[in-house]
Amino acid sequence: QKEVEQNSGPLSVPEGAIASLNCTYSDRGSQSFFWYRQYSGKSPELIMSIYSNGDKEDGRFTAQLNKASQYVSLLIRDSQPSDSATYLCAVTLAAGNKLTFGGGTRVLVKP
Amino acid sequence: DAGVIQSPRHEVTEMGQEVTLRCKPISGHNSLFWYRQTMMRGLELLIYFNNNVPIDDSGMPEDRFSAKMPNASFSTLKIQPSEPRDSAVYFCASSLFGRESNQPQHFGDGTRLSIL
């Protein structure tokens, strides 16, 4: 079992719709959770961080964390073609600052 | 504010040559990470430093790879001798590490390495 798992996609979403991305992790001691966006040929860019159970909203993005079920999700509202990218889920353990990345979910927003 | 700075952006060299990748972290950050990204294996952590000290090098593929961080503002990743299977994009990232929480990592633009 991979430590951090994501559906590789592609997740095809019509423009204006909500894109829903999921991520599960195996280590119950995980404490910090991040979502990165990576455009083709570019470096990962942080878009959201979440540390406690519940929802965290930032503009069109909402991160949701459920530590009991060991999953973290990302919602993108009013999806735009510019949101087309690969979204990486990353998790750190309580004892350190090493990030473990999922394989990424490719999102395609179609006009 | 200046982000993480990596050089060179692109490197093409022949098998057997030594390759040196360089990274300057964000000023004030005390953790530095080296990653490698390929289509097959995704984003892999090679090694990371806290306060210039290597903490975990378990991701370094073999002895041909070495990394140093002589001071808080500079790190190198060396491959000697290089092999075609080392071709990948190498990213450097930095963050502020503290007891309270893990701050996010910020990535440089990467070095695209091609070994012929």
Short mmCIF file of C-alpha atoms in Angstrom, two decimals:
data_model
loop_
_atom_site.label_atom_id
_atom_site.label_comp_id
_atom_site.label_asym_id
_atom_site.label_seq_id
_atom_site.Cartn_x
_atom_site.Cartn_y
_atom_site.Cartn_z
CA GLN A 1 0.00 0.00 0.00
CA LYS A 2 1.32 3.41 -0.97
CA GLU A 3 1.69 5.91 1.85
CA VAL A 4 -0.30 8.60 0.03
CA GLU A 5 -2.75 7.61 -2.68
CA GLN A 6 -4.57 9.62 -5.30
CA ASN A 7 -6.59 8.72 -8.35
CA SER A 8 -4.35 9.53 -11.30
CA GLY A 9 -7.25 10.70 -13.47
CA PRO A 10 -7.66 12.45 -15.75
CA LEU A 11 -10.60 14.09 -14.04
CA SER A 12 -12.55 15.83 -16.76
CA VAL A 13 -14.70 18.73 -15.56
CA PRO A 14 -16.83 21.19 -17.56
CA GLU A 15 -16.02 24.85 -17.09
CA GLY A 16 -17.93 26.31 -14.16
CA ALA A 17 -18.46 22.98 -12.42
CA ILE A 18 -16.94 21.71 -9.17
CA ALA A 19 -13.86 19.50 -9.34
CA SER A 20 -13.51 17.10 -6.41
CA LEU A 21 -10.13 15.50 -5.69
CA ASN A 22 -9.47 12.89 -3.03
CA CYS A 23 -6.37 11.70 -1.24
CA THR A 24 -5.92 8.94 1.35
CA TYR A 25 -2.91 8.37 3.57
CA SER A 26 -1.75 5.38 5.56
CA ASP A 27 0.00 6.86 8.61
CA ARG A 28 -2.36 7.82 11.44
CA GLY A 29 0.37 10.02 12.92
CA SER A 30 0.24 12.41 9.97
CA GLN A 31 -0.29 15.98 11.09
CA SER A 32 0.18 18.38 8.18
CA PHE A 33 -1.50 18.21 4.80
CA PHE A 34 -0.88 20.17 1.65
CA TRP A 35 -2.21 20.49 -1.85
CA TYR A 36 0.12 21.53 -4.64
CA ARG A 37 -0.74 22.37 -8.23
CA GLN A 38 1.73 21.54 -10.98
CA TYR A 39 1.36 22.77 -14.53
CA SER A 40 3.09 20.76 -17.23
CA GLY A 41 6.79 21.59 -17.30
CA LYS A 42 6.59 23.70 -14.15
CA SER A 43 7.37 23.20 -10.48
CA PRO A 44 4.80 22.32 -7.79
CA GLU A 45 3.05 25.38 -6.39
CA LEU A 46 1.39 25.38 -2.96
CA ILE A 47 -2.32 26.16 -3.08
CA MET A 48 -3.65 24.94 0.27
CA SER A 49 -2.45 23.73 3.65
CA ILE A 50 -4.64 22.20 6.37
CA TYR A 51 -3.72 20.97 9.83
CA SER A 52 -6.97 20.21 11.68
CA ASN A 53 -10.18 18.35 10.93
CA GLY A 54 -12.83 20.19 8.99
CA ASP A 55 -12.94 22.54 6.04
CA LYS A 56 -10.63 25.35 5.04
CA GLU A 57 -11.61 27.73 2.27
CA ASP A 58 -9.40 30.00 0.20
CA GLY A 59 -11.07 31.64 -2.76
CA ARG A 60 -12.40 28.98 -5.09
CA PHE A 61 -10.51 26.23 -3.24
CA THR A 62 -11.73 24.26 -0.22
CA ALA A 63 -9.63 21.65 1.55
CA GLN A 64 -11.35 19.07 3.74
CA LEU A 65 -9.57 16.91 6.30
CA ASN A 66 -10.91 13.84 8.11
CA LYS A 67 -8.18 12.29 10.25
CA ALA A 68 -10.40 9.48 11.54
CA SER A 69 -10.97 8.27 7.99
CA GLN A 70 -7.46 9.28 6.89
CA TYR A 71 -8.44 11.28 3.89
CA VAL A 72 -8.03 14.81 2.66
CA SER A 73 -9.88 16.30 -0.28
CA LEU A 74 -9.74 19.40 -2.44
CA LEU A 75 -12.73 21.07 -4.05
CA ILE A 76 -12.32 23.55 -6.87
CA ARG A 77 -15.45 25.62 -7.39
CA ASP A 78 -16.31 27.38 -10.66
CA SER A 79 -13.56 25.47 -12.45
CA GLN A 80 -11.70 27.38 -15.13
CA PRO A 81 -9.58 26.11 -18.04
CA SER A 82 -6.59 27.63 -16.21
CA ASP A 83 -7.20 25.08 -13.41
CA SER A 84 -6.16 22.30 -15.78
CA ALA A 85 -3.07 20.85 -14.10
CA THR A 86 -1.89 17.98 -11.94
CA TYR A 87 -2.81 18.31 -8.26
CA LEU A 88 -0.46 16.72 -5.74
CA CYS A 89 -1.47 15.76 -2.23
CA ALA A 90 1.37 15.84 0.33
CA VAL A 91 1.50 14.72 3.95
CA THR A 92 3.99 15.09 6.80
CA LEU A 93 4.32 12.99 9.93
CA ALA A 94 4.19 14.43 13.40
CA ALA A 95 7.83 13.72 14.11
CA GLY A 96 9.40 15.54 11.24
CA ASN A 97 9.03 17.76 8.24
CA LYS A 98 9.51 15.20 5.50
CA LEU A 99 6.79 15.44 2.86
CA THR A 100 5.36 12.33 1.25
CA PHE A 101 3.61 13.02 -2.06
CA GLY A 102 0.83 11.17 -3.78
CA GLY A 103 1.13 10.41 -7.47
CA GLY A 104 -1.09 13.34 -8.41
CA THR A 105 -4.47 13.73 -10.07
CA ARG A 106 -4.58 15.25 -13.51
CA VAL A 107 -7.50 17.65 -13.95
CA LEU A 108 -8.82 18.78 -17.33
CA VAL A 109 -11.32 21.64 -17.39
CA LYS A 110 -13.13 21.79 -20.71
CA PRO A 111 -14.62 25.07 -21.97
CA ASP B 1 10.74 38.20 -2.30
CA ALA B 2 13.14 35.86 -4.02
CA GLY B 3 12.01 32.25 -4.10
CA VAL B 4 14.15 29.14 -4.21
CA ILE B 5 16.78 29.57 -6.89
CA GLN B 6 18.16 26.60 -8.79
CA SER B 7 20.87 26.41 -11.40
CA PRO B 8 21.31 25.42 -14.10
CA ARG B 9 17.77 25.29 -15.52
CA HIS B 10 18.80 22.75 -18.13
CA GLU B 11 21.78 20.43 -18.29
CA VAL B 12 22.66 18.06 -21.10
CA THR B 13 25.77 15.97 -20.70
CA GLU B 14 27.25 12.67 -21.70
CA MET B 15 27.20 9.52 -19.66
CA GLY B 16 30.07 9.30 -17.22
CA GLN B 17 30.41 13.02 -16.66
CA GLU B 18 30.04 14.68 -13.29
CA VAL B 19 26.91 16.77 -12.84
CA THR B 20 26.49 19.43 -10.16
CA LEU B 21 23.12 20.98 -9.39
CA ARG B 22 22.88 24.06 -7.19
CA CYS B 23 20.24 25.51 -4.94
CA LYS B 24 19.77 28.67 -2.92
CA PRO B 25 16.88 28.37 -0.44
CA ILE B 26 14.55 31.16 0.60
CA SER B 27 16.28 33.44 3.08
CA GLY B 28 15.34 32.49 6.65
CA HIS B 29 14.28 28.95 5.81
CA ASN B 30 16.11 26.28 7.79
CA SER B 31 15.09 23.14 5.88
CA LEU B 32 16.15 22.19 2.37
CA PHE B 33 14.94 19.28 0.27
CA TRP B 34 16.13 17.68 -2.97
CA TYR B 35 13.57 15.86 -5.13
CA ARG B 36 13.64 14.02 -8.41
CA GLN B 37 10.61 13.77 -10.69
CA THR B 38 10.06 11.34 -13.54
CA MET B 39 6.94 10.19 -15.35
CA MET B 40 7.40 6.65 -14.10
CA ARG B 41 8.16 7.32 -10.42
CA GLY B 42 6.58 10.70 -9.78
CA LEU B 43 8.10 13.05 -7.22
CA GLU B 44 10.68 11.35 -5.01
CA LEU B 45 12.49 12.83 -2.03
CA LEU B 46 16.23 12.23 -2.32
CA ILE B 47 17.60 13.93 0.79
CA TYR B 48 16.77 16.73 3.18
CA PHE B 49 18.65 18.98 5.58
CA ASN B 50 17.58 20.77 8.76
CA ASN B 51 19.88 23.59 9.86
CA ASN B 52 22.46 22.45 7.27
CA VAL B 53 22.59 18.91 8.71
CA PRO B 54 21.49 15.95 6.56
CA ILE B 55 18.54 14.30 8.28
CA ASP B 56 17.34 11.64 5.86
CA ASP B 57 19.22 10.48 2.78
CA SER B 58 17.35 7.22 2.35
CA GLY B 59 16.02 8.36 -1.01
CA MET B 60 19.46 8.82 -2.56
CA PRO B 61 19.51 6.08 -5.19
CA GLU B 62 23.13 5.02 -4.87
CA ASP B 63 26.65 6.12 -4.04
CA ARG B 64 26.93 8.03 -7.28
CA PHE B 65 24.71 10.67 -5.70
CA SER B 66 25.92 13.04 -3.00
CA ALA B 67 24.58 16.25 -1.49
CA LYS B 68 26.09 18.95 0.66
CA MET B 69 24.89 22.04 2.43
CA PRO B 70 27.96 24.02 3.52
CA ASN B 71 25.90 26.97 4.78
CA ALA B 72 22.32 28.13 5.20
CA SER B 73 22.12 29.70 1.76
CA PHE B 74 23.61 27.08 -0.54
CA SER B 75 23.33 23.38 -1.36
CA THR B 76 24.63 21.13 -4.10
CA LEU B 77 23.56 17.77 -5.47
CA LYS B 78 26.26 15.89 -7.37
CA ILE B 79 26.04 12.86 -9.61
CA GLN B 80 29.32 11.16 -10.45
CA PRO B 81 29.47 9.31 -12.78
CA SER B 82 26.16 10.18 -14.44
CA GLU B 83 24.06 7.57 -16.26
CA PRO B 84 21.17 7.91 -18.76
CA ARG B 85 18.71 6.65 -16.11
CA ASP B 86 19.51 9.74 -14.03
CA SER B 87 17.68 11.87 -16.60
CA ALA B 88 14.86 13.64 -14.77
CA VAL B 89 13.78 16.97 -13.38
CA TYR B 90 15.48 17.74 -10.09
CA PHE B 91 13.73 20.11 -7.72
CA CYS B 92 15.01 21.87 -4.66
CA ALA B 93 12.55 23.07 -2.01
CA SER B 94 12.88 24.91 1.27
CA SER B 95 10.71 25.51 4.32
CA LEU B 96 10.75 26.86 7.85
CA PHE B 97 10.84 24.00 10.32
CA GLY B 98 9.78 24.49 13.89
CA ARG B 99 8.34 22.61 16.85
CA GLU B 100 4.89 24.12 16.51
CA SER B 101 3.92 23.07 13.02
CA ASN B 102 5.26 22.07 9.66
CA GLN B 103 5.32 25.00 7.32
CA PRO B 104 4.82 24.25 3.63
CA GLN B 105 7.69 23.68 1.29
CA HIS B 106 8.34 26.08 -1.57
CA PHE B 107 9.87 24.72 -4.75
CA GLY B 108 12.43 26.12 -7.14
CA ASP B 109 11.90 26.00 -10.90
CA GLY B 110 13.89 22.78 -11.18
CA THR B 111 16.80 21.55 -13.26
CA ARG B 112 15.94 19.45 -16.30
CA LEU B 113 18.79 16.96 -16.61
CA SER B 114 19.43 14.86 -19.70
CA ILE B 115 22.20 12.29 -19.74
CA LEU B 116 23.05 11.06 -23.23
#
